């Protein structure tokens, strides 16, 4: 099992950038696919981006070209660089760990979330 703690959320203006970090504990971190999900008020949690243990990546269409997921296995950390932020990106962002990066439904371990608010 892996424990995850997100950080880096905050308030930014539309068009701005923010970088989220997820610190993981566990000896097997490098073997997990990692991902970022988000949930806006009144909406279901949705997949944003995932990254495999060897850094293959997968993104939801709405963030392609704007967001970049990356990982540093030596630091047990996964990142989400968010550029050109839009108001619709406002949500609580969650870090997650799973077995296969192309299967967002298979991410079973979750962090507590960090709030990202994009103002007009």
Coordinates of N, CA, C and O in Angstrom, one line a residue:
X1 N 0.8 -1.2 0.0 CA 0.0 0.0 0.0 C 0.9 1.2 0.0 O 2.0 1.2 0.5
X2 N 0.4 2.3 -0.5 CA 1.1 3.6 -0.6 C 0.3 4.7 0.0 O -1.0 4.8 -0.2
X3 N 0.9 5.6 0.7 CA 0.3 6.8 1.3 C 0.6 8.0 0.5 O 1.8 8.2 0.1
X4 N -0.3 8.8 0.1 CA -0.1 10.0 -0.7 C -0.6 11.3 -0.1 O -1.6 11.3 0.5
X5 N 0.2 12.3 -0.3 CA -0.1 13.6 0.3 C 0.2 14.7 -0.8 O 1.3 14.9 -1.3
X6 N -0.9 15.4 -1.2 CA -0.8 16.4 -2.2 C -0.5 17.8 -1.6 O -0.8 18.1 -0.5
X7 N 0.1 18.6 -2.5 CA 0.4 20.0 -2.1 C 0.5 20.8 -3.3 O 0.6 20.3 -4.4
X8 N 0.5 22.1 -3.1 CA 0.7 23.1 -4.2 C -0.5 23.7 -4.8 O -0.4 24.6 -5.7
X9 N -1.7 23.4 -4.3 CA -2.9 24.0 -4.7 C -3.0 25.5 -4.2 O -2.2 25.9 -3.4
X10 N -3.9 26.2 -4.8 CA -4.1 27.6 -4.4 C -5.0 28.3 -5.4 O -5.7 27.7 -6.2
X11 N -4.9 29.6 -5.3 CA -5.7 30.5 -6.1 C -4.9 31.2 -7.2 O -3.9 31.8 -6.8
X12 N -5.3 31.0 -8.4 CA -4.6 31.6 -9.5 C -5.6 32.3 -10.5 O -6.7 31.9 -10.5
X13 N -5.1 33.2 -11.3 CA -5.9 33.8 -12.3 C -5.9 33.0 -13.5 O -5.0 32.3 -13.8
X14 N -7.0 33.1 -14.3 CA -7.1 32.4 -15.6 C -5.9 32.8 -16.4 O -5.5 33.9 -16.5
X15 N -5.3 31.8 -17.1 CA -4.1 32.0 -17.9 C -2.8 31.7 -17.1 O -1.8 31.6 -17.7
X16 N -2.9 31.6 -15.8 CA -1.8 31.4 -15.0 C -1.4 29.9 -14.9 O -2.0 29.1 -15.5
X17 N -0.4 29.7 -14.1 CA 0.2 28.3 -13.9 C 0.3 27.9 -12.5 O 0.4 28.8 -11.6
X18 N 0.3 26.7 -12.3 CA 0.4 26.1 -10.9 C 1.0 24.7 -11.0 O 0.8 24.0 -12.0
X19 N 1.8 24.4 -10.1 CA 2.4 23.0 -10.1 C 2.1 22.3 -8.8 O 2.3 22.7 -7.7
X20 N 1.4 21.2 -9.0 CA 1.0 20.3 -7.9 C 2.1 19.2 -7.6 O 2.7 18.7 -8.6
X21 N 2.2 18.9 -6.4 CA 3.1 17.8 -6.0 C 2.4 16.8 -5.2 O 1.5 17.1 -4.5
X22 N 2.8 15.5 -5.3 CA 2.3 14.4 -4.5 C 3.4 13.6 -4.0 O 4.2 13.0 -4.7
X23 N 3.6 13.7 -2.7 CA 4.6 12.9 -2.0 C 4.1 11.6 -1.6 O 3.0 11.5 -0.9
X24 N 4.8 10.5 -1.9 CA 4.3 9.2 -1.6 C 5.3 8.5 -0.6 O 6.5 8.7 -0.7
X25 N 4.7 7.7 0.2 CA 5.5 6.8 1.1 C 5.2 5.4 0.7 O 4.1 5.0 0.3
X26 N 6.3 4.6 0.8 CA 6.2 3.2 0.4 C 7.3 2.8 -0.5 O 7.8 3.5 -1.4
X27 N 7.8 1.6 -0.2 CA 9.0 1.1 -0.9 C 8.8 0.8 -2.3 O 9.7 0.7 -3.1
X28 N 7.5 0.5 -2.7 CA 7.2 0.1 -4.1 C 6.6 1.2 -4.9 O 6.0 1.0 -5.9
X29 N 6.9 2.5 -4.6 CA 6.3 3.6 -5.3 C 6.7 3.5 -6.8 O 5.8 3.8 -7.6
X30 N 7.9 3.2 -7.1 CA 8.3 3.2 -8.5 C 7.6 2.1 -9.4 O 7.6 2.2 -10.6
X31 N 6.9 1.2 -8.8 CA 6.2 0.2 -9.5 C 4.7 0.6 -9.8 O 4.1 -0.1 -10.6
X32 N 4.3 1.6 -9.2 CA 2.9 2.0 -9.4 C 2.7 3.0 -10.5 O 3.6 3.8 -10.8
X33 N 1.6 2.9 -11.2 CA 1.2 3.9 -12.1 C 0.6 5.0 -11.2 O 0.0 4.7 -10.2
X34 N 0.9 6.3 -11.5 CA 0.4 7.4 -10.7 C -0.6 8.2 -11.6 O -0.4 8.3 -12.8
X35 N -1.4 8.9 -10.9 CA -2.4 9.7 -11.6 C -2.9 10.9 -10.8 O -2.7 11.0 -9.6
X36 N -3.5 11.8 -11.5 CA -4.1 13.0 -11.0 C -5.6 13.0 -11.4 O -5.9 12.8 -12.6
X37 N -6.5 13.2 -10.5 CA -7.9 13.3 -10.7 C -8.4 14.5 -10.1 O -7.7 15.1 -9.3
X38 N -9.6 15.0 -10.5 CA -10.1 16.2 -9.9 C -11.6 16.1 -9.7 O -12.3 15.3 -10.4
X39 N -12.1 16.8 -8.8 CA -13.6 16.8 -8.5 C -14.0 18.3 -8.2 O -13.6 18.9 -7.3
X40 N -14.9 18.8 -9.0 CA -15.5 20.1 -8.8 C -16.8 19.9 -8.0 O -17.4 18.8 -8.1
X41 N -17.3 21.0 -7.4 CA -18.5 20.9 -6.6 C -19.7 20.4 -7.4 O -19.9 20.9 -8.5
X42 N -20.4 19.4 -6.9 CA -21.5 18.9 -7.6 C -21.2 18.0 -8.8 O -22.2 17.6 -9.5
X43 N -20.0 17.7 -9.0 CA -19.6 16.8 -10.2 C -18.9 15.6 -9.7 O -18.4 15.5 -8.6
X44 N -18.8 14.6 -10.5 CA -18.1 13.4 -10.3 C -16.6 13.6 -10.4 O -16.2 14.5 -11.1
X45 N -15.9 12.8 -9.7 CA -14.5 12.8 -9.8 C -14.1 12.4 -11.2 O -14.6 11.4 -11.7
X46 N -13.2 13.1 -11.8 CA -12.8 12.7 -13.2 C -11.3 12.6 -13.3 O -10.5 13.2 -12.6
X47 N -10.9 11.7 -14.2 CA -9.5 11.5 -14.6 C -8.9 12.7 -15.2 O -9.6 13.4 -16.1
X48 N -7.7 13.1 -14.9 CA -7.0 14.2 -15.5 C -5.8 13.7 -16.3 O -5.6 14.0 -17.4
X49 N -4.9 13.0 -15.6 CA -3.7 12.5 -16.2 C -3.1 11.3 -15.4 O -3.3 11.2 -14.2
X50 N -2.4 10.4 -16.1 CA -1.7 9.3 -15.5 C -0.3 9.2 -16.1 O -0.1 9.6 -17.2
X51 N 0.5 8.5 -15.3 CA 1.9 8.2 -15.8 C 2.3 6.8 -15.3 O 2.0 6.5 -14.1
X52 N 2.9 6.1 -16.2 CA 3.3 4.7 -15.8 C 4.6 4.8 -15.1 O 5.3 5.8 -14.9
X53 N 5.0 3.6 -14.6 CA 6.3 3.5 -13.9 C 7.5 3.9 -14.7 O 8.5 4.3 -14.2
X54 N 7.3 3.7 -16.1 CA 8.4 4.1 -17.0 C 8.1 5.4 -17.7 O 8.7 5.7 -18.7
X55 N 7.2 6.2 -17.2 CA 6.9 7.6 -17.6 C 6.1 7.7 -19.0 O 6.2 8.7 -19.6
X56 N 5.4 6.7 -19.3 CA 4.4 6.8 -20.4 C 3.2 7.6 -19.8 O 2.9 7.4 -18.6
X57 N 2.6 8.5 -20.5 CA 1.6 9.4 -20.0 C 0.3 9.3 -20.8 O 0.3 8.9 -21.9
X58 N -0.8 9.7 -20.1 CA -2.1 9.6 -20.6 C -2.9 10.8 -20.0 O -2.9 11.0 -18.8
X59 N -3.6 11.6 -20.9 CA -4.3 12.7 -20.5 C -5.7 12.8 -21.0 O -6.1 12.3 -22.0
X60 N -6.6 13.4 -20.2 CA -7.9 13.7 -20.6 C -7.8 14.8 -21.7 O -6.9 15.6 -21.6
X61 N -8.7 14.7 -22.7 CA -8.6 15.6 -23.8 C -8.6 17.1 -23.4 O -7.9 17.9 -24.0
X62 N -9.3 17.4 -22.4 CA -9.5 18.8 -22.0 C -8.2 19.5 -21.5 O -8.1 20.7 -21.4
X63 N -7.2 18.7 -21.1 CA -6.0 19.3 -20.6 C -4.8 19.0 -21.4 O -3.7 19.5 -21.1
X64 N -4.9 18.3 -22.5 CA -3.8 18.1 -23.4 C -3.2 19.4 -23.9 O -3.9 20.3 -24.4
X65 N -1.9 19.4 -23.9 CA -1.2 20.6 -24.3 C -1.1 21.7 -23.2 O -0.3 22.7 -23.4
X66 N -1.8 21.5 -22.1 CA -1.8 22.5 -21.0 C -1.1 21.9 -19.8 O -0.4 22.6 -19.1
X67 N -1.5 20.7 -19.5 CA -1.0 20.0 -18.3 C 0.1 19.0 -18.6 O 0.1 18.4 -19.7
X68 N 1.0 18.8 -17.7 CA 2.1 17.8 -17.9 C 2.3 17.1 -16.6 O 2.5 17.7 -15.5
X69 N 2.1 15.8 -16.6 CA 2.4 14.9 -15.5 C 3.8 14.4 -15.6 O 4.3 14.0 -16.7
X70 N 4.5 14.3 -14.4 CA 5.8 13.7 -14.4 C 6.0 13.1 -13.1 O 5.3 13.3 -12.1
X71 N 7.1 12.3 -13.0 CA 7.4 11.7 -11.7 C 8.9 11.6 -11.5 O 9.7 11.6 -12.4
X72 N 9.3 11.6 -10.2 CA 10.7 11.4 -9.8 C 10.7 10.3 -8.9 O 10.4 10.5 -7.7
X73 N 11.0 9.1 -9.4 CA 11.0 7.9 -8.5 C 12.0 8.0 -7.4 O 11.7 7.4 -6.3
X74 N 13.1 8.6 -7.6 CA 14.1 8.8 -6.5 C 13.6 9.6 -5.3 O 14.0 9.4 -4.2
X75 N 12.6 10.5 -5.6 CA 12.0 11.3 -4.6 C 10.7 10.9 -4.2 O 10.0 11.5 -3.3
X76 N 10.2 9.8 -4.8 CA 8.8 9.3 -4.5 C 7.8 10.4 -4.6 O 6.9 10.5 -3.8
X77 N 7.9 11.1 -5.7 CA 7.0 12.2 -6.0 C 6.5 12.3 -7.4 O 7.2 12.0 -8.3
X78 N 5.2 12.6 -7.5 CA 4.6 12.9 -8.8 C 4.2 14.3 -8.9 O 3.7 14.9 -7.9
X79 N 4.2 14.9 -10.1 CA 3.9 16.3 -10.3 C 2.8 16.5 -11.3 O 2.7 15.7 -12.2
X80 N 2.1 17.6 -11.2 CA 1.2 18.0 -12.3 C 1.5 19.5 -12.5 O 1.1 20.3 -11.7
X81 N 2.1 19.8 -13.7 CA 2.4 21.2 -14.1 C 1.1 21.6 -14.9 O 0.8 21.0 -15.9
X82 N 0.5 22.6 -14.4 CA -0.7 23.1 -15.0 C -0.5 24.5 -15.6 O -0.2 25.5 -14.8
X83 N -0.6 24.7 -16.9 CA -0.4 26.0 -17.5 C -1.7 26.4 -18.2 O -2.6 25.6 -18.4
X84 N -1.8 27.6 -18.6 CA -3.0 28.2 -19.2 C -4.2 27.8 -18.5 O -5.2 27.3 -19.2
X85 N -4.3 27.9 -17.2 CA -5.4 27.5 -16.5 C -6.7 28.2 -16.8 O -6.7 29.4 -17.1
X86 N -7.8 27.5 -16.8 CA -9.1 28.0 -17.1 C -10.0 27.9 -15.8 O -9.7 27.1 -15.0
X87 N -11.0 28.7 -15.8 CA -12.0 28.6 -14.7 C -12.5 27.2 -14.5 O -12.8 26.7 -13.4
X88 N -12.7 26.5 -15.6 CA -13.2 25.1 -15.5 C -12.3 24.1 -15.0 O -12.6 23.0 -14.7
X89 N -11.0 24.5 -14.7 CA -10.1 23.7 -14.1 C -10.2 23.7 -12.5 O -9.6 22.9 -11.8
X90 N -11.0 24.6 -12.0 CA -11.3 24.7 -10.6 C -11.8 23.4 -10.0 O -12.8 22.9 -10.5
X91 N -11.2 22.9 -9.1 CA -11.6 21.6 -8.5 C -10.6 21.2 -7.3 O -9.6 21.9 -7.2
X92 N -11.0 20.2 -6.6 CA -10.0 19.6 -5.7 C -9.3 18.5 -6.5 O -9.9 17.7 -7.1
X93 N -8.0 18.6 -6.4 CA -7.2 17.7 -7.2 C -6.6 16.6 -6.3 O -6.1 16.9 -5.2
X94 N -6.7 15.4 -6.7 CA -6.3 14.2 -6.0 C -5.2 13.4 -6.7 O -5.3 13.2 -7.9
X95 N -4.3 13.0 -5.9 CA -3.2 12.1 -6.4 C -3.7 10.7 -6.1 O -4.3 10.4 -5.1
X96 N -3.3 9.8 -7.0 CA -3.7 8.4 -6.9 C -2.7 7.5 -7.4 O -1.9 7.8 -8.3
X97 N -2.7 6.2 -6.9 CA -1.8 5.2 -7.4 C -2.6 4.0 -7.9 O -3.6 3.6 -7.3
X98 N -2.1 3.4 -8.9 CA -2.8 2.2 -9.5 C -1.9 1.3 -10.2 O -0.7 1.4 -10.2
X99 N -2.5 0.2 -10.8 CA -1.7 -0.8 -11.4 C -1.3 -0.5 -12.9 O -0.2 -0.9 -13.3
X100 N -2.2 0.1 -13.6 CA -2.0 0.3 -15.0 C -2.4 1.7 -15.4 O -3.5 2.1 -15.2
X101 N -1.5 2.4 -16.0 CA -1.7 3.9 -16.3 C -2.9 4.1 -17.3 O -3.5 5.2 -17.2
X102 N -3.2 3.2 -18.1 CA -4.2 3.4 -19.1 C -5.6 3.0 -18.6 O -6.6 3.0 -19.4
X103 N -5.7 2.6 -17.4 CA -7.0 2.3 -16.8 C -7.3 3.1 -15.6 O -7.0 2.8 -14.4
X104 N -7.9 4.3 -15.8 CA -8.2 5.2 -14.7 C -9.1 4.7 -13.6 O -9.0 5.1 -12.5
X105 N -9.9 3.7 -14.0 CA -10.8 3.1 -13.0 C -10.1 2.2 -12.0 O -10.7 1.8 -11.0
X106 N -8.8 1.9 -12.3 CA -8.1 0.9 -11.5 C -7.1 1.6 -10.5 O -6.2 0.9 -10.0
X107 N -7.4 2.9 -10.2 CA -6.5 3.6 -9.2 C -7.2 3.5 -7.9 O -8.3 4.1 -7.6
X108 N -6.6 2.7 -7.0 CA -7.2 2.4 -5.7 C -6.7 3.1 -4.5 O -7.3 3.0 -3.4
X109 N -5.6 3.8 -4.6 CA -5.0 4.5 -3.4 C -5.1 6.0 -3.7 O -4.6 6.5 -4.8
X110 N -5.6 6.8 -2.7 CA -5.8 8.2 -2.9 C -5.2 9.1 -1.8 O -5.2 8.7 -0.6
X111 N -4.9 10.3 -2.2 CA -4.5 11.3 -1.2 C -5.7 12.1 -0.8 O -6.8 11.8 -1.1
X112 N -5.5 13.1 0.1 CA -6.5 13.8 0.6 C -7.0 15.0 -0.3 O -8.1 15.5 0.0
X113 N -6.3 15.3 -1.2 CA -6.7 16.4 -2.2 C -6.1 17.7 -1.9 O -5.8 18.0 -0.7
X114 N -6.0 18.6 -2.9 CA -5.6 19.9 -2.7 C -6.4 20.8 -3.6 O -6.7 20.5 -4.8
X115 N -6.9 21.9 -3.1 CA -7.8 22.8 -3.8 C -7.1 23.7 -4.8 O -6.1 24.3 -4.5
X116 N -7.6 23.7 -6.0 CA -7.1 24.6 -7.1 C -8.3 25.5 -7.5 O -9.3 24.9 -7.9
X117 N -8.1 26.8 -7.4 CA -9.2 27.7 -7.7 C -8.7 28.7 -8.8 O -7.7 29.3 -8.5
X118 N -9.3 28.7 -9.9 CA -8.9 29.6 -11.0 C -9.9 30.7 -11.1 O -11.1 30.5 -11.4
X119 N -9.5 31.9 -10.9 CA -10.4 33.1 -11.0 C -10.4 33.7 -12.4 O -9.4 33.5 -13.1
X120 N -11.4 34.5 -12.6 CA -11.5 35.2 -13.9 C -10.6 36.4 -13.9 O -10.1 36.9 -12.9

